[in-house]
Coordinates of C-alpha atoms in Angstrom, one line a residue:
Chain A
X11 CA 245.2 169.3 136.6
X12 CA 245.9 165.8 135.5
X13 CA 242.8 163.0 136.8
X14 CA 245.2 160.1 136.3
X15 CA 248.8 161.4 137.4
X16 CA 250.9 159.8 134.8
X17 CA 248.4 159.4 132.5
X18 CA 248.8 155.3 132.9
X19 CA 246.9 152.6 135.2
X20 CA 250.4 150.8 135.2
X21 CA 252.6 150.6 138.7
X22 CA 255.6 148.6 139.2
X23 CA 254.2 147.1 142.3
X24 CA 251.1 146.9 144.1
X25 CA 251.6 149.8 146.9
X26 CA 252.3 152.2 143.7
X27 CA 248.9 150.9 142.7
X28 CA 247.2 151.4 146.2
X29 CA 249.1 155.3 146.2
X30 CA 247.7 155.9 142.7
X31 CA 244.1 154.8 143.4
X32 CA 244.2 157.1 146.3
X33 CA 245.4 160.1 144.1
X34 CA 242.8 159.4 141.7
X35 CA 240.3 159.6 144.0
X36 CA 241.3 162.9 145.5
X37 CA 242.0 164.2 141.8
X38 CA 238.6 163.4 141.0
X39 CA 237.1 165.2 144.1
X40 CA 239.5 168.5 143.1
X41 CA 237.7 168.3 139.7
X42 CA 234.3 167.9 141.2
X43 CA 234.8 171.2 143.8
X44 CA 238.2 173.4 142.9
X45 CA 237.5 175.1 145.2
X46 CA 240.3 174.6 147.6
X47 CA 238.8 176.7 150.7
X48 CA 235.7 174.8 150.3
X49 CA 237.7 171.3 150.3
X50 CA 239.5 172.2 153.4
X51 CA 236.2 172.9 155.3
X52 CA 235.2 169.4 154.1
X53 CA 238.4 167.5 155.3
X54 CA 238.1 168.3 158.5
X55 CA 234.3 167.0 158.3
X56 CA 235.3 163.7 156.1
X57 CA 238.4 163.1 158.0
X58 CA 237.4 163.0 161.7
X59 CA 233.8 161.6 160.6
X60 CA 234.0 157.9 160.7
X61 CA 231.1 157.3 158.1
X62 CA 233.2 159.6 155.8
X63 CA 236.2 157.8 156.1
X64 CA 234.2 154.4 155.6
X65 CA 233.2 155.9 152.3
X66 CA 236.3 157.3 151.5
X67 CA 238.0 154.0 151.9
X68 CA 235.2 152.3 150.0
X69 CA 236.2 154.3 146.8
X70 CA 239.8 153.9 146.9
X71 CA 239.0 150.2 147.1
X72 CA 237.0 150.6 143.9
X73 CA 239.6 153.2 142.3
X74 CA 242.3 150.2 143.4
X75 CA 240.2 147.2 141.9
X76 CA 240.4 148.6 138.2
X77 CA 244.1 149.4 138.8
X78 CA 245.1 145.9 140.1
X79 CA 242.8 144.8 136.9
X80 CA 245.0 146.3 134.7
X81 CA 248.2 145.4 136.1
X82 CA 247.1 141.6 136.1
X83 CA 247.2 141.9 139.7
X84 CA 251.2 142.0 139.6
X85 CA 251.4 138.4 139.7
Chain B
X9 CA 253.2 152.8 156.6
X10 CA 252.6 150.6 154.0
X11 CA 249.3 150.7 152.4
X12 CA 249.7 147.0 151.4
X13 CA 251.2 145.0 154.1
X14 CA 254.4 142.6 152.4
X15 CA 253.3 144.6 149.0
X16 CA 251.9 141.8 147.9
X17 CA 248.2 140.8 147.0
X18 CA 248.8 136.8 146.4
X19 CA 248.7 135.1 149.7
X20 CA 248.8 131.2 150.2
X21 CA 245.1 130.5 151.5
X22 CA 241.6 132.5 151.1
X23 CA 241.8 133.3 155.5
X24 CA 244.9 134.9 154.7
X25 CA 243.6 137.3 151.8
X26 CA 240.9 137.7 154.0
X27 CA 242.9 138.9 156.3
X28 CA 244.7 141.2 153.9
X29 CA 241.5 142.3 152.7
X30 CA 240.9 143.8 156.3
X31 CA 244.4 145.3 156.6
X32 CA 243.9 147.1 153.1
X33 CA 241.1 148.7 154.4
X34 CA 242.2 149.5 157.7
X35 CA 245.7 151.1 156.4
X36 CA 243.5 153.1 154.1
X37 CA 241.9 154.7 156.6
X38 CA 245.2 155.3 158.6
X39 CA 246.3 157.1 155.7
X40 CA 243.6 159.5 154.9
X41 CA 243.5 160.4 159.1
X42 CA 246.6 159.6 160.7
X43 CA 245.6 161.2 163.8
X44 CA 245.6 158.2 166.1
X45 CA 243.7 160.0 169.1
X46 CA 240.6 160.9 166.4
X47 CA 240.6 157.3 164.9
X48 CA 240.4 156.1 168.4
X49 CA 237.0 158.3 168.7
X50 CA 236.2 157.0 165.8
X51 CA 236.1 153.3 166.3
X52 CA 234.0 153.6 169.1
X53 CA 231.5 155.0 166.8
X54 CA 231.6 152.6 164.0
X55 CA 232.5 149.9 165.7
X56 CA 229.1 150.0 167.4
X57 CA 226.9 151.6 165.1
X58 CA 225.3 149.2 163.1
X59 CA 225.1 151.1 160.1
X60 CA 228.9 151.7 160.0
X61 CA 229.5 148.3 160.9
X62 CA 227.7 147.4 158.0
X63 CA 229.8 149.9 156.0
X64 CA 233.2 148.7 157.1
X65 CA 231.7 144.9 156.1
X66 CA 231.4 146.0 152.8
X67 CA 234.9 147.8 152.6
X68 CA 236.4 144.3 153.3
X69 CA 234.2 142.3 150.6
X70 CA 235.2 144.8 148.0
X71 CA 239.2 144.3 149.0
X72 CA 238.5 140.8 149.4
X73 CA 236.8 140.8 145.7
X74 CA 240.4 141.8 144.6
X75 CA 242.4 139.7 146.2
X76 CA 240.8 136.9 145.6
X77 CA 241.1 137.4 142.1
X78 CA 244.5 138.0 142.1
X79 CA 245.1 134.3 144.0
X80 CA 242.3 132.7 141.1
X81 CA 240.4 132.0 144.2
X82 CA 242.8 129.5 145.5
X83 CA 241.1 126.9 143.1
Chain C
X8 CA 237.5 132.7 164.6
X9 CA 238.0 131.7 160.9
X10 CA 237.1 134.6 158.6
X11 CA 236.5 132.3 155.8
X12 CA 234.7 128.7 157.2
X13 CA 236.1 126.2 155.7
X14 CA 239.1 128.3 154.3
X15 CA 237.7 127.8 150.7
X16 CA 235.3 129.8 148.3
X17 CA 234.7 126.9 146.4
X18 CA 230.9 124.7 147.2
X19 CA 229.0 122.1 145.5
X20 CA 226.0 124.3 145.1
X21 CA 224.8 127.4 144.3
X22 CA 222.8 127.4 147.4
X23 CA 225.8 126.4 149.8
X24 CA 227.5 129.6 148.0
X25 CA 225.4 131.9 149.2
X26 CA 225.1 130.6 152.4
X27 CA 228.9 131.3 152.9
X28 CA 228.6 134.6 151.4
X29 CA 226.2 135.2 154.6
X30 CA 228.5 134.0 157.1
X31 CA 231.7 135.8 155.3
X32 CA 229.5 138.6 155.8
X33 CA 228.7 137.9 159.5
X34 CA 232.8 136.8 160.4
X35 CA 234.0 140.1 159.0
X36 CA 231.4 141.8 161.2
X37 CA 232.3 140.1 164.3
X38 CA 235.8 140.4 163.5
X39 CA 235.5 144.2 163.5
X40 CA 233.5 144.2 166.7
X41 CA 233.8 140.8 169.0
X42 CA 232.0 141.8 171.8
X43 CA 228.6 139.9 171.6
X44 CA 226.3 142.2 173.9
X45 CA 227.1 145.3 171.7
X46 CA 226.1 143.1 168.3
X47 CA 223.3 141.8 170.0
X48 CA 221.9 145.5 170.8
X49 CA 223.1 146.1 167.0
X50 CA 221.2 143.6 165.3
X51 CA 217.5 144.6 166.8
X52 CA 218.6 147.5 165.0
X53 CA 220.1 146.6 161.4
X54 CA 217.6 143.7 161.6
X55 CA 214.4 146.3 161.8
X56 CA 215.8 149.0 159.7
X57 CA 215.0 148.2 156.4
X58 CA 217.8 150.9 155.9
X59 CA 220.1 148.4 157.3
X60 CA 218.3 145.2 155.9
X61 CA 219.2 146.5 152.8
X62 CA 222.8 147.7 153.1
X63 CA 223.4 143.9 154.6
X64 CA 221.9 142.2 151.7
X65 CA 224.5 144.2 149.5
X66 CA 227.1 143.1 151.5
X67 CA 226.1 139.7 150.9
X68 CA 225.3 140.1 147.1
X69 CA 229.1 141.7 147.1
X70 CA 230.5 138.4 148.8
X71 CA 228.5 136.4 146.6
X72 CA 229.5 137.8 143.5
X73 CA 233.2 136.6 144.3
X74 CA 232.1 133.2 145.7
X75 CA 230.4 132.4 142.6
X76 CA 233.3 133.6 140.1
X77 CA 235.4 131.3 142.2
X78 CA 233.0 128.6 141.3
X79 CA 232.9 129.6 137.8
X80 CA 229.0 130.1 138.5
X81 CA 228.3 126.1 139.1
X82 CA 227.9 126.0 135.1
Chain D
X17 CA 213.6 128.8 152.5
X18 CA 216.0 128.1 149.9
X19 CA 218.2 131.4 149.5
X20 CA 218.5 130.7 145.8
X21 CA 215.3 129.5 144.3
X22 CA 215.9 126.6 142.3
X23 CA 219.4 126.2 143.4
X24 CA 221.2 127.6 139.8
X25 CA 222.2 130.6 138.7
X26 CA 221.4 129.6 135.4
X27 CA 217.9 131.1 133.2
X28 CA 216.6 130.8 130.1
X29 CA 216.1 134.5 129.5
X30 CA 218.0 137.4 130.5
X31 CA 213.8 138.6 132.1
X32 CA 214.3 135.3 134.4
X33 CA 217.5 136.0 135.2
X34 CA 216.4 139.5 136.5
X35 CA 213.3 138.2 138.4
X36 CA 216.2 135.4 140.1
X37 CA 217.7 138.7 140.8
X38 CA 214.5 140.1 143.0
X39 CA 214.0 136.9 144.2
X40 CA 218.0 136.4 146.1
X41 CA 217.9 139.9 146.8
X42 CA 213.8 139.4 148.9
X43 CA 215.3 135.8 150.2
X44 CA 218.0 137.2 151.8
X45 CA 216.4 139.6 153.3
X46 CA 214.0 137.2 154.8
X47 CA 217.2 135.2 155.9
X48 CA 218.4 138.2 158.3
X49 CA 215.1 139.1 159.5
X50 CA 212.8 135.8 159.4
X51 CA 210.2 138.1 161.6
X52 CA 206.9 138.4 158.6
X53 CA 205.5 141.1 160.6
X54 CA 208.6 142.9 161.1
X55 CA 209.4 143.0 157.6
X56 CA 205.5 144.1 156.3
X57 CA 205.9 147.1 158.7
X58 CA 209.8 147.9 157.3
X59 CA 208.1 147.0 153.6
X60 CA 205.8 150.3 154.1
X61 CA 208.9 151.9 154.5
X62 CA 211.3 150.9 151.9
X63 CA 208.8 150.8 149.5
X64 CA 207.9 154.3 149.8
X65 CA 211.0 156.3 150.8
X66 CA 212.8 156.8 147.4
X67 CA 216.1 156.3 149.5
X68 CA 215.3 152.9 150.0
X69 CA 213.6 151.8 146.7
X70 CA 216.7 153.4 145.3
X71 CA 218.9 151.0 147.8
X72 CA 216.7 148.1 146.7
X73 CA 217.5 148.7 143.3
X74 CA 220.9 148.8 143.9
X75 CA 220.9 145.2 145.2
X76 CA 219.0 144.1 142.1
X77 CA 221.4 145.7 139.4
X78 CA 224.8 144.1 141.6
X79 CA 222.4 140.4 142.1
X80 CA 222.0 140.3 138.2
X81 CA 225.2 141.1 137.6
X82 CA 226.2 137.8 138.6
X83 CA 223.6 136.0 137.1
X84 CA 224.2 137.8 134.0
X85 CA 228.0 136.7 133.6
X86 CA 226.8 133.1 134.8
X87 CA 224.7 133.1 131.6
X88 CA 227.3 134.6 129.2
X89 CA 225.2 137.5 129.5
X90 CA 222.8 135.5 127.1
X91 CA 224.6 136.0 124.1
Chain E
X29 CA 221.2 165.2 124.5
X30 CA 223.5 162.3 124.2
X31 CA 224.3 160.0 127.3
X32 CA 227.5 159.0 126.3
X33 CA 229.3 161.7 124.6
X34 CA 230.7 160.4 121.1
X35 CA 228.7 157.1 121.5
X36 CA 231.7 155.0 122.2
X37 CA 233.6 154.0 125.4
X38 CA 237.0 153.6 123.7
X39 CA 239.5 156.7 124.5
X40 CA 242.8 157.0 123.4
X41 CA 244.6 157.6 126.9
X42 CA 243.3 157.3 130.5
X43 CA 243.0 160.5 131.3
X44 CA 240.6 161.1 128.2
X45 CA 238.7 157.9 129.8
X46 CA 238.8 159.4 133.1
X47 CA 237.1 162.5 130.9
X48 CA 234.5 160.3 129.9
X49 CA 233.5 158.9 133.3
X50 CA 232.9 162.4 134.4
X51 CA 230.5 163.2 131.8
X52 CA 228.9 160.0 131.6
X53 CA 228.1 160.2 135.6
X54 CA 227.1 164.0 134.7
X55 CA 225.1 163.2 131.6
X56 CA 222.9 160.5 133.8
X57 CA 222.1 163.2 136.5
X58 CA 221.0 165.5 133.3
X59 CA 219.1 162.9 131.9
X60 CA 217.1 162.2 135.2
X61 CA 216.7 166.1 136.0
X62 CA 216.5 167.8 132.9
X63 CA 215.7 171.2 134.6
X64 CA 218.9 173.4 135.4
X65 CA 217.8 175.3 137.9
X66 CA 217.5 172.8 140.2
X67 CA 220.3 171.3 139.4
X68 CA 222.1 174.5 139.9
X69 CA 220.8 174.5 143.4
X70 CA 221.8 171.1 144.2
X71 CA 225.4 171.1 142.5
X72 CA 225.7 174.1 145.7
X73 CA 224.7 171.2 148.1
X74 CA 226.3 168.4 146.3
X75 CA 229.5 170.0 145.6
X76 CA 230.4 171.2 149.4
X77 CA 228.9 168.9 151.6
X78 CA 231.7 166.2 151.6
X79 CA 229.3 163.1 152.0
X80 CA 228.2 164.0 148.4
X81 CA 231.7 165.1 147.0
X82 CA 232.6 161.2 148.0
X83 CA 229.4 159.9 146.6
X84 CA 229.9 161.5 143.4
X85 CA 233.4 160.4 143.1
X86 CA 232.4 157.3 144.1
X87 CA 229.9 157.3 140.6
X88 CA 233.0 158.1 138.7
X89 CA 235.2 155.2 139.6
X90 CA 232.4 153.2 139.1
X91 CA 231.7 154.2 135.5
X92 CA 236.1 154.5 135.5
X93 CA 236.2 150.8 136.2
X94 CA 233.6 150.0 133.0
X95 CA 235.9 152.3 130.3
X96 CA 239.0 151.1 131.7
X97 CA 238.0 147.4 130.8
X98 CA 237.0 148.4 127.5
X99 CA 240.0 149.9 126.9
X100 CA 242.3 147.0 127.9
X101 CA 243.2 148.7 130.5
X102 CA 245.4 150.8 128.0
X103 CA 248.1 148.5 128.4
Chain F
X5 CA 205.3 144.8 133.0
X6 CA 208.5 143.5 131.7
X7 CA 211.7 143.8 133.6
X8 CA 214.5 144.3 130.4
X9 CA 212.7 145.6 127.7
X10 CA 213.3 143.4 124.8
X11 CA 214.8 140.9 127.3
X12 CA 218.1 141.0 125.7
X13 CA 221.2 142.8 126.9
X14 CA 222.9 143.4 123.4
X15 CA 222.1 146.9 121.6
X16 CA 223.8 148.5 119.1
X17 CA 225.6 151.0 120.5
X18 CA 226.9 152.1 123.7
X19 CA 224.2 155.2 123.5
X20 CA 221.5 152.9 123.4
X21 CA 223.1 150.7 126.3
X22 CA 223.2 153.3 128.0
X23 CA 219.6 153.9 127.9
X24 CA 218.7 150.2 128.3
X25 CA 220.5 151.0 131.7
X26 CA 218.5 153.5 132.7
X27 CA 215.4 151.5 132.0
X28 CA 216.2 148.6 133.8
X29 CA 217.2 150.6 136.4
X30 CA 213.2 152.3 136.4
X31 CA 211.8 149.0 135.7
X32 CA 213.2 147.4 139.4
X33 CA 211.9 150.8 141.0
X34 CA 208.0 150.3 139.6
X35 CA 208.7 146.3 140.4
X36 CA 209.0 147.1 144.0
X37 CA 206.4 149.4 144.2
X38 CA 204.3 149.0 141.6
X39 CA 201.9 152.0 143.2
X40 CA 201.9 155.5 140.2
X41 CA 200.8 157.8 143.1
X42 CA 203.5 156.8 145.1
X43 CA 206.4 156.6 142.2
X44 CA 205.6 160.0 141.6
X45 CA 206.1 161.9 144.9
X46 CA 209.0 160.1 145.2
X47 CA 210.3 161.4 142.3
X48 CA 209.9 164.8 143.4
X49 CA 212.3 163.9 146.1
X50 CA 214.8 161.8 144.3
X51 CA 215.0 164.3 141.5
X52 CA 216.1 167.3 143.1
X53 CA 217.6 165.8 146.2
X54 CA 221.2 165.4 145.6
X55 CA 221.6 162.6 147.4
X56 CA 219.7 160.7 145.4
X57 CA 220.3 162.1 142.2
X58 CA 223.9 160.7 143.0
X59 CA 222.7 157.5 144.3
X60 CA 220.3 157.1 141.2
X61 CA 223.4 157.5 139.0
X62 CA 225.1 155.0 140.8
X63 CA 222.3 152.6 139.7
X64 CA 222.8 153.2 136.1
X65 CA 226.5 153.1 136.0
X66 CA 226.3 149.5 137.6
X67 CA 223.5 148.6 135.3
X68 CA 225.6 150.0 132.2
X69 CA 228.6 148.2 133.6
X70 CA 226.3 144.8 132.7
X71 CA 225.4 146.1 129.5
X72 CA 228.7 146.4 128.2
X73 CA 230.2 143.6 129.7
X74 CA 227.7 141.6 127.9
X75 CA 228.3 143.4 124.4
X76 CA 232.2 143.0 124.6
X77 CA 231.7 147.2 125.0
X78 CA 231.0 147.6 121.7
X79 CA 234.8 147.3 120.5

């Protein structure tokens, strides 16, 4: 499994940029715990939890920082 | 549902990206449970437990540390 | 309510700087929850908990750390 | 109390820069919670439970990472 | 045992760089508990308890965000 | 006890950045609680708790992110 689908931190426009940092982040959980069984159990906990979510939201902003960074911000 | 609200992260004043900044983080967490029913649970947690209020704060600053690079801080 | 007072990130002084980090902070929290009796009850808590004490001083080293970028750190 | 002592981000030395660090990160806690008894008890805490001292570190490392791009990292 | 595997934060494609952040954020847990076992034991808790699975992907797009730069973003 | 050993941010290769990271990182910890006895049944808990392990890393990769800002990443 690809980590960066595409292979690039390059979008044409800023929601392509927000949709990638949320694929990073969930490729980089796959590749953490393959385990797809496992991950399932977990949504369920991550997704209804609201501290989960917090956190979850809290690393797509990080994952979408870089990505903005590199696309000068699509000014 | 748009992740980034007029796909756009320049806005014309700092209140505005502010305001972004809280949108971003909100629509992130519509997308990762769009249940609306358990979000609703949800809030009523972290909207009133300190900790995840503190959380959520933090969500926003690190959006808002985005944005406001993208608009060169409205200098 | 104003997220941002003053709808600029830029101040004389360091020291005003990090003042408006700590009410950016505070704004974003109220904004998230605006009834006052339910903060009030919240802050004997985060305000006690060094747990809490702690994650709010990130918050406001977070908002700082953009406040003083946009101030190209009062050099 | 001054929530920046000495008003500048600026140090001679990257070791001042890192005690400046402490110091914002310890002056804004005493900001939010002004209470000296309050705080000695929730010091006992902190400073003991590796959770916390972990936290407080945290706070230090994203503090001097603002003061350290405010000196040009001291090149 | 080396920190940062090939002593050098430059990567010929993001996905190598994404690579790198994982092992980086690995080699530091290694580095602070040399002894397998136990990290055997944890990477069981760590690895299915979804709070962690975040925290640890948090880690990487935090050590992400520092190869990216270095890289130019591999624009 | 000094906070950055060598109280300079530039080494001479990202490996021994790397390490610089780590130490500053241990250098805030025995700042805050300066007590042996203490440091060390807390590092029975941070070092095989998972939880901390992970937050510990965290540390370091904000740390390193310093580091190499301030030696242009070794390029």
């Amino acid at each position: 499994m690809e980590l960066i689908p595409g292979n690039s931190l390059i979008t044409e426009t800023p929601e392509a940029g927000r949709r990638l940092a949320m694929d990073m982040a969930l490729h980089s959980i796959y590749a953490i715990q393959p385990d797809g069984e496992i991950l399932k159990t977990g949504r369920t906990v991550y997704a209804t939890d609201p501290d989960e979510l917090i956190a979850s939201s809290q690393v797509v902003a990080l994952e979408f920082a870089t990505i903005a960074a590199a696309n000068n911000y699509w000014r």
